[in-house]
GROMACS .gro file of C-alpha atoms in nm:
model
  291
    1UNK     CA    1  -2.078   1.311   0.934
    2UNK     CA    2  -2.362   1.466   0.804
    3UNK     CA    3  -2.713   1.405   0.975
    4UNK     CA    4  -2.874   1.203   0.691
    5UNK     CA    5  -2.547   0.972   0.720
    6UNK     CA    6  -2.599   0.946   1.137
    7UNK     CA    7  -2.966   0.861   1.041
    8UNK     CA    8  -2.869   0.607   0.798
    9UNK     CA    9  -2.606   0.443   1.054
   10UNK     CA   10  -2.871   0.407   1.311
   11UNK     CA   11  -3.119   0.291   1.084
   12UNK     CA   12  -2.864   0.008   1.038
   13UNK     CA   13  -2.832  -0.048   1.370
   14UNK     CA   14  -3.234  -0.052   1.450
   15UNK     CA   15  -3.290  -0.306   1.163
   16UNK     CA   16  -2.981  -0.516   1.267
   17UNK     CA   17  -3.022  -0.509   1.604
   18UNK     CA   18  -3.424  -0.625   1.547
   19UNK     CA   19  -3.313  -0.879   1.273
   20UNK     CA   20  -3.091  -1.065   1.551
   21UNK     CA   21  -3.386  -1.088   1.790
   22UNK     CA   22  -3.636  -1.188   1.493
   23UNK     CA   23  -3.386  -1.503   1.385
   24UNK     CA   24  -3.433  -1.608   1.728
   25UNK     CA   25  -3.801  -1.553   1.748
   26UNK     CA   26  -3.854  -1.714   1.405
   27UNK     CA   27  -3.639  -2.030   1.464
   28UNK     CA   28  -3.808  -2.086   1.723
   29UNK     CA   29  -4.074  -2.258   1.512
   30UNK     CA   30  -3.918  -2.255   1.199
   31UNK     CA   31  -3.616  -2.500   1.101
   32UNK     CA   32  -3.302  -2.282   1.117
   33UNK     CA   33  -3.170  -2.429   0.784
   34UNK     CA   34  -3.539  -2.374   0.621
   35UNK     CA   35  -3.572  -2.034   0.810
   36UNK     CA   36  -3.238  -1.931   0.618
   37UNK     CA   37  -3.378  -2.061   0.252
   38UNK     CA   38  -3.626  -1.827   0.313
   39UNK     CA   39  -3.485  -1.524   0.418
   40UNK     CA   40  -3.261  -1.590   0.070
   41UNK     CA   41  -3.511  -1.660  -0.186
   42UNK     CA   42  -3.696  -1.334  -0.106
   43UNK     CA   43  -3.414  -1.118  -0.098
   44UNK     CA   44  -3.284  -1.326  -0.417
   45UNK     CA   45  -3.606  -1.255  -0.585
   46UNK     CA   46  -3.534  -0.875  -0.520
   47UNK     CA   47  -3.141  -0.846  -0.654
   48UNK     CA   48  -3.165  -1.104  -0.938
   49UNK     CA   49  -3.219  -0.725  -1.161
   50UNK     CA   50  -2.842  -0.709  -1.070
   51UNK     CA   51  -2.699  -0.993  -1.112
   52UNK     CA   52  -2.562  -0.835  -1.488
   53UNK     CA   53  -2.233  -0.965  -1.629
   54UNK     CA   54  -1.977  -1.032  -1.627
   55UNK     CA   55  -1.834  -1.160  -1.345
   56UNK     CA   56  -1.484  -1.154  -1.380
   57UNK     CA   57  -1.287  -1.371  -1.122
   58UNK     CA   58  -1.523  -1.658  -1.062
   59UNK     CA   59  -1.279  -1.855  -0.813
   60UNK     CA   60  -1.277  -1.580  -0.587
   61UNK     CA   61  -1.658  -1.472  -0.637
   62UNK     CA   62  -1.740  -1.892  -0.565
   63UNK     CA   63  -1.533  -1.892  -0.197
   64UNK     CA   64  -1.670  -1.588  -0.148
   65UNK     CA   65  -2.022  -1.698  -0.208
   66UNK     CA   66  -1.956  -1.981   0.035
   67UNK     CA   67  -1.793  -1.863   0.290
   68UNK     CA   68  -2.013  -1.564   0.312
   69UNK     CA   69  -2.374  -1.702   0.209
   70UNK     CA   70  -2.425  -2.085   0.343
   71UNK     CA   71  -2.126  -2.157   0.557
   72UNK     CA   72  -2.174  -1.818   0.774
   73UNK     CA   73  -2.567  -1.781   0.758
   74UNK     CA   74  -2.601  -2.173   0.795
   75UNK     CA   75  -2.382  -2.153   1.127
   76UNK     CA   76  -2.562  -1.817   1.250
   77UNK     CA   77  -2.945  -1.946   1.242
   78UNK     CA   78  -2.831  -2.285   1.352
   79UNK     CA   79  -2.655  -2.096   1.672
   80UNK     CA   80  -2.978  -1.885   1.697
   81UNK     CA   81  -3.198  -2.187   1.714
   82UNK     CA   82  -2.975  -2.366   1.993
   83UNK     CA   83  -2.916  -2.042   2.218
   84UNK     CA   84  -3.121  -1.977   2.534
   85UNK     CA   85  -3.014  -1.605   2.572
   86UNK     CA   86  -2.966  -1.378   2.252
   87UNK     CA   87  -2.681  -1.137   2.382
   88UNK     CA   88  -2.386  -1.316   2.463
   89UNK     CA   89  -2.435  -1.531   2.084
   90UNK     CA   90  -2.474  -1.200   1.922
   91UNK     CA   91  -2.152  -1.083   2.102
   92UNK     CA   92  -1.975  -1.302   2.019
   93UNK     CA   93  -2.066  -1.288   1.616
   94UNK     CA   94  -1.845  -0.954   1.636
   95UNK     CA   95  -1.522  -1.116   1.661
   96UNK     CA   96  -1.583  -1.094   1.251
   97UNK     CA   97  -1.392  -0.760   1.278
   98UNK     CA   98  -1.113  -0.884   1.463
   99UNK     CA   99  -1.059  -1.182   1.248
  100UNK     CA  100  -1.076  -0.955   0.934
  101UNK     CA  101  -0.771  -0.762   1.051
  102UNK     CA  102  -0.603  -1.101   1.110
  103UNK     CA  103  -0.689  -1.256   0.786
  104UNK     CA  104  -0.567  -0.976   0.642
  105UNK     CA  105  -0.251  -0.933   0.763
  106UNK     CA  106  -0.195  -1.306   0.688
  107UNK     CA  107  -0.338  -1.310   0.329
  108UNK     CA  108  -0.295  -1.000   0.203
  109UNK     CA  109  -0.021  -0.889   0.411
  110UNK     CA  110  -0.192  -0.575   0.542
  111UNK     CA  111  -0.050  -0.397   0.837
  112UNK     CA  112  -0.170  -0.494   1.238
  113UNK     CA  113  -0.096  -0.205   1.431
  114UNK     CA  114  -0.025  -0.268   1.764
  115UNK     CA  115  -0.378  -0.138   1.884
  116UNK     CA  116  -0.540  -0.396   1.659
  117UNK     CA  117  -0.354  -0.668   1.832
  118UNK     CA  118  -0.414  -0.543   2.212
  119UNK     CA  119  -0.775  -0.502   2.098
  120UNK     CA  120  -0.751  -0.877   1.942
  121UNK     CA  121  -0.666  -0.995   2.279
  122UNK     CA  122  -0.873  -0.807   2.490
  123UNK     CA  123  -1.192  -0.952   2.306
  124UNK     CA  124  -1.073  -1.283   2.335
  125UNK     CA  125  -1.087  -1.258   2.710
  126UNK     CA  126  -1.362  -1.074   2.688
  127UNK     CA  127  -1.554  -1.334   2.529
  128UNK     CA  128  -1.327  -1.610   2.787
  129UNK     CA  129  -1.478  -1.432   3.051
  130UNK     CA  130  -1.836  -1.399   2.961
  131UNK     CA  131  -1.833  -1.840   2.837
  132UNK     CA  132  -1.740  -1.859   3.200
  133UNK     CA  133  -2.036  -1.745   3.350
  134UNK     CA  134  -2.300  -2.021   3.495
  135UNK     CA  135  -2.511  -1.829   3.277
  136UNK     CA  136  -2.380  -1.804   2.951
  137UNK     CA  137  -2.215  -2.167   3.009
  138UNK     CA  138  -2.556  -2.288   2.851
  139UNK     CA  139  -2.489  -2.179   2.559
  140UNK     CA  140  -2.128  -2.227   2.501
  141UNK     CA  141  -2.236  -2.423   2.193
  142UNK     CA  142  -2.369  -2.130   2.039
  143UNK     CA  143  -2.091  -1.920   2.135
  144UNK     CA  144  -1.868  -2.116   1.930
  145UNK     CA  145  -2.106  -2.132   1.656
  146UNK     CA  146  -2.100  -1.728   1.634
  147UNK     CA  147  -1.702  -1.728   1.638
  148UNK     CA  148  -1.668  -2.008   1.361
  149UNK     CA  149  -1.969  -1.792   1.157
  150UNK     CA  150  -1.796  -1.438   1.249
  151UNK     CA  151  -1.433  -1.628   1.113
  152UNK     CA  152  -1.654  -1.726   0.811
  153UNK     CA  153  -1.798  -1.374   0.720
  154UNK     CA  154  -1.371  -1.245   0.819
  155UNK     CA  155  -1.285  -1.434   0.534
  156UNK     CA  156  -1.558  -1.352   0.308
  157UNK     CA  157  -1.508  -0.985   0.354
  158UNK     CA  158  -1.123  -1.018   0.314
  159UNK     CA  159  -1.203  -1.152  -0.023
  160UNK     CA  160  -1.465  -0.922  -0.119
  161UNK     CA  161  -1.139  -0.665  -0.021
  162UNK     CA  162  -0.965  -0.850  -0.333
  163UNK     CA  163  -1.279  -0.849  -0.541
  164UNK     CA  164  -1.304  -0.619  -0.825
  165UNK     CA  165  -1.571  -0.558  -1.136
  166UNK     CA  166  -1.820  -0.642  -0.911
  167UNK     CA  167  -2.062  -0.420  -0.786
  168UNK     CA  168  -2.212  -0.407  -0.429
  169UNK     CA  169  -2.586  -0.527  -0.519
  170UNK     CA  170  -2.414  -0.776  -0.746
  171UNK     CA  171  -2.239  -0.951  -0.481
  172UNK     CA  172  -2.505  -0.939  -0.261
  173UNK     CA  173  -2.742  -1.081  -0.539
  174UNK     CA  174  -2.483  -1.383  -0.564
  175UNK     CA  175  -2.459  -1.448  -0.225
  176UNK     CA  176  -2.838  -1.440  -0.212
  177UNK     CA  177  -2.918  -1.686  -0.502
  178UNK     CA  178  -2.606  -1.895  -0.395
  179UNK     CA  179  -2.744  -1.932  -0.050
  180UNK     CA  180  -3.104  -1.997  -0.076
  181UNK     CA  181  -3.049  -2.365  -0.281
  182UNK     CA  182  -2.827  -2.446  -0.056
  183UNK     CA  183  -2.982  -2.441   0.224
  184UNK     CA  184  -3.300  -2.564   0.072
  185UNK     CA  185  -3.086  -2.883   0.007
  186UNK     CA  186  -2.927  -2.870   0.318
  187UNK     CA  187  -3.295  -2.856   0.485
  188UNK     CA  188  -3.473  -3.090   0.329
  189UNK     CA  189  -3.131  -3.369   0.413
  190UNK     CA  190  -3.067  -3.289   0.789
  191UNK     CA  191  -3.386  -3.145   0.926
  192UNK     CA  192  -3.768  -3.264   0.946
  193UNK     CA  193  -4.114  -3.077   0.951
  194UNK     CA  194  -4.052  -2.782   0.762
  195UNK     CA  195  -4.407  -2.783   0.584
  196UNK     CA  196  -4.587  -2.840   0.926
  197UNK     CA  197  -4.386  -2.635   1.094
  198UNK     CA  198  -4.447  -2.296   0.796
  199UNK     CA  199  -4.809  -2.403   0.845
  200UNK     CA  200  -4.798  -2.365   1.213
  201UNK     CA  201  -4.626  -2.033   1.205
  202UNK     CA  202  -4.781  -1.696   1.328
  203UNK     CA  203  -4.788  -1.387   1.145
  204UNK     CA  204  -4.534  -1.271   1.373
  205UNK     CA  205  -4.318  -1.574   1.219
  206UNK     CA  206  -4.333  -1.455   0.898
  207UNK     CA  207  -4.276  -1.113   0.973
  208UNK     CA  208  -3.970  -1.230   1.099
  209UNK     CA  209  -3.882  -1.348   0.754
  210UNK     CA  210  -3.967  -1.095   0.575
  211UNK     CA  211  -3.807  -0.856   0.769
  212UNK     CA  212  -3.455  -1.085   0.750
  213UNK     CA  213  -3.500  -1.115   0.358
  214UNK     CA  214  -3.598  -0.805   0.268
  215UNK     CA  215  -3.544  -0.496   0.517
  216UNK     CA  216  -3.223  -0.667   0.663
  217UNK     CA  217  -3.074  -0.803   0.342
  218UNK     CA  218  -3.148  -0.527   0.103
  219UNK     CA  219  -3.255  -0.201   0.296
  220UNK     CA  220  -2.976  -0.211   0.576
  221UNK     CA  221  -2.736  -0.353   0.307
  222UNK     CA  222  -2.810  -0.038   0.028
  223UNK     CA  223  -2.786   0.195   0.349
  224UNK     CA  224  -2.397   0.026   0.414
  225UNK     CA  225  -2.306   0.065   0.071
  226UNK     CA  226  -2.420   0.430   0.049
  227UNK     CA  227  -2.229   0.476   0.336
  228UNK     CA  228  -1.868   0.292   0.261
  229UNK     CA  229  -1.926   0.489  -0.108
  230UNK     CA  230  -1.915   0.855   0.101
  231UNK     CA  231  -1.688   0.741   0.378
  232UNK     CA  232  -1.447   0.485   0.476
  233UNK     CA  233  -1.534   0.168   0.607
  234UNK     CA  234  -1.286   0.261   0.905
  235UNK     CA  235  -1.551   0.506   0.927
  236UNK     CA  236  -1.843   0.345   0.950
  237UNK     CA  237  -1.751   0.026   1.154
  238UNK     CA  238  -1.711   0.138   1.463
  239UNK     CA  239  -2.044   0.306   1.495
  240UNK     CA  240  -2.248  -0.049   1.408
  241UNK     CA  241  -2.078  -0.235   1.738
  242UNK     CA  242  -2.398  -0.026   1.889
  243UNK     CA  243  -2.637  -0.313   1.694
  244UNK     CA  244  -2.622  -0.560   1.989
  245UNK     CA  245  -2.693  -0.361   2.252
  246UNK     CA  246  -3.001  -0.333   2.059
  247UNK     CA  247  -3.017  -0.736   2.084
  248UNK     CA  248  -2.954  -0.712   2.426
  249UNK     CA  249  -3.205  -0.446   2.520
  250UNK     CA  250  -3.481  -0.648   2.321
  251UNK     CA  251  -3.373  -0.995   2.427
  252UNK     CA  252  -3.400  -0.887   2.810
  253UNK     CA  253  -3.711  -0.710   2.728
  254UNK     CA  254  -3.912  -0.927   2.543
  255UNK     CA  255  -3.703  -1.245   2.519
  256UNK     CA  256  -3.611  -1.356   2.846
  257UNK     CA  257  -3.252  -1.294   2.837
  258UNK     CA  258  -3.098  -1.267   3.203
  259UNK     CA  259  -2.765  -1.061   3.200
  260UNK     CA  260  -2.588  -1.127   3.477
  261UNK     CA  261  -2.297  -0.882   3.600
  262UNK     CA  262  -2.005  -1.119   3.432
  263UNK     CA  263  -2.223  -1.158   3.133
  264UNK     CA  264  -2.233  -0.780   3.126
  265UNK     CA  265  -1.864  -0.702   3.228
  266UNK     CA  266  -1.748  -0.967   2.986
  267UNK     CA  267  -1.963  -0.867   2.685
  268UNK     CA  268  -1.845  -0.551   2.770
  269UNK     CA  269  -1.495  -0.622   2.732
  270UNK     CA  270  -1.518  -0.799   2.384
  271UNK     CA  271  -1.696  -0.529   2.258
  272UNK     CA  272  -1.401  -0.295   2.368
  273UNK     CA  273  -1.211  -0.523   2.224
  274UNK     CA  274  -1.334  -0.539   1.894
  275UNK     CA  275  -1.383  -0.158   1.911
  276UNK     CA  276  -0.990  -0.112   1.948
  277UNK     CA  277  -0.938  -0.300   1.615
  278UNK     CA  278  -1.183  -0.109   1.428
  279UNK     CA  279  -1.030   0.177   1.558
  280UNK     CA  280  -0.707   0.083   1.468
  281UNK     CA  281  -0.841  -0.020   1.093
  282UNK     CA  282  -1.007   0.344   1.102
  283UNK     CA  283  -0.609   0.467   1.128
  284UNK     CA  284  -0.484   0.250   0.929
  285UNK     CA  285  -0.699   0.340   0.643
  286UNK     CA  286  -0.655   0.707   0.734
  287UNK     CA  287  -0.291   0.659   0.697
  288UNK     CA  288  -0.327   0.463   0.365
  289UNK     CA  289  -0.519   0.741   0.193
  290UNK     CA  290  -0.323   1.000   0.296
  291UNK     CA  291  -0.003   0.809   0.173
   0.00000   0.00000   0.00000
């Protein structure tokens, strides 16, 4: 890779990595639901220039919009808002590649190579054995609130896989403006104090929401699509399993996060886990394009 795409890989990773501790910072005192409405209608307000038509396939385009805007942001901000510690939750929201490659080969009928399903396993029990710690047992609630969102965003991106006419910004535009009245709804029926609680809020708060809305949804996202348009995703992936250590490394910083050695072992584990299927995606693309 060249060094402007390196840069633009870490710069992914950076804003990611912040954007997972700023969730948790910002739901904190904001309502996750209304912390999520937010974060949409800004970066809605910034993509609505393309949202052009037309829009062909509108069945897939509306599961896609739901599974990938209010069912998996809904679940991830109402996981951040329940968890104590930020690492294992955000460790456990990378099972999304994992599930891809299963979703895959069941929908779509795509190949899982034998590495893929060793690596499928492996984070499993990695994941198994980080739940199990005194620790992380806290927040087991959480944990299985970042597996159900990561299965959400598998299925999402397996669809965007069958998605075609559409472009990049476009989707993310729909998902944007098909989120943020959802969740306003969603807000204003299950949770309380929203207006007291965005009056209460710090600048650091709303920093928080900005940066989800606009640096995470839009900058982070054009830097991705720049990327997957130069290189394969196979490519890319990989490389972004780096964004929680960044989590980590601010959560025990500056959150309070206590790793404890299973914590870390297990954690570990998933991630090598989940770093053996996007390897073995890597190949299989390879293998597909030179086919």
């Amino acid at each position: 890779m060249s060094p402007t795409e390196i840069a633009a890989i870490a710069a992914i990773v950076v804003i990611w990595g912040i954007n997972n501790a700023a969730a948790m910072v910002g739901t904190e005192v904001l309502p996750p639901l209304f912390m999520t409405a937010l974060r949409f209608t800004l970066a809605g307000l910034v993509l609505v220039p393309f949202l052009r038509p037309p829009f062909p396939d509108w069945k897939s385009l509306a599961l896609l919009v739901l599974l990938g805007g209010p069912i998996h942001f809904g679940l991830i901000y109402t996981g951040y808002a329940l968890a104590e510690d930020l690492s294992p939750f955000v460790v456990a929201q990378q099972m999304w590649i994992p599930f891809t490659a299963l979703i895959a080969f069941v929908v779509l009928g795509e190949r899982l190579r034998p590495m893929a399903v060793v690596g499928l396993v492996v984070a499993f029990l990695g994941i198994a054995w980080m739940t199990a710690d005194p620790r992380a047992m806290r927040d087991w609630v959480p944990i299985l609130i970042g597996l159900a969102a990561g299965l959400a965003w598998a299925g999402c991106t397996v669809l965007a896989r069958r998605t075609r006419g559409v472009s990049p910004f476009q989707m993310q535009g729909l998902l944007a403006l098909g989120t943020a009245p959802v969740m306003a709804v969603a807000s204003w029926l299950f949770e309380e104090g929203q207006w007291a609680a965005a009056r209460a809020a710090t600048p650091l708060i709303w920093a928080c929401v900005i940066w989800a809305g606009l640096v995470s949804s839009v900058v982070a996202t054009a830097l991705l699509f720049w990327l997957v348009q130069r290189r394969e995703a196979g490519r890319v992936t990989p490389y972004l399993l780096a964004t929680p250590l960044v989590s980590a490394a601010i959560g025990v910083a500056w959150l309070g996060d206590v790793l404890t050695p299973q914590i870390l072992v297990g954690g570990g584990i998933a991630l090598a886990g989940v770093l053996l299927v996007a390897l073995a995606e890597r190949g299989l693309r390879a293998g597909a394009a030179s086919s």
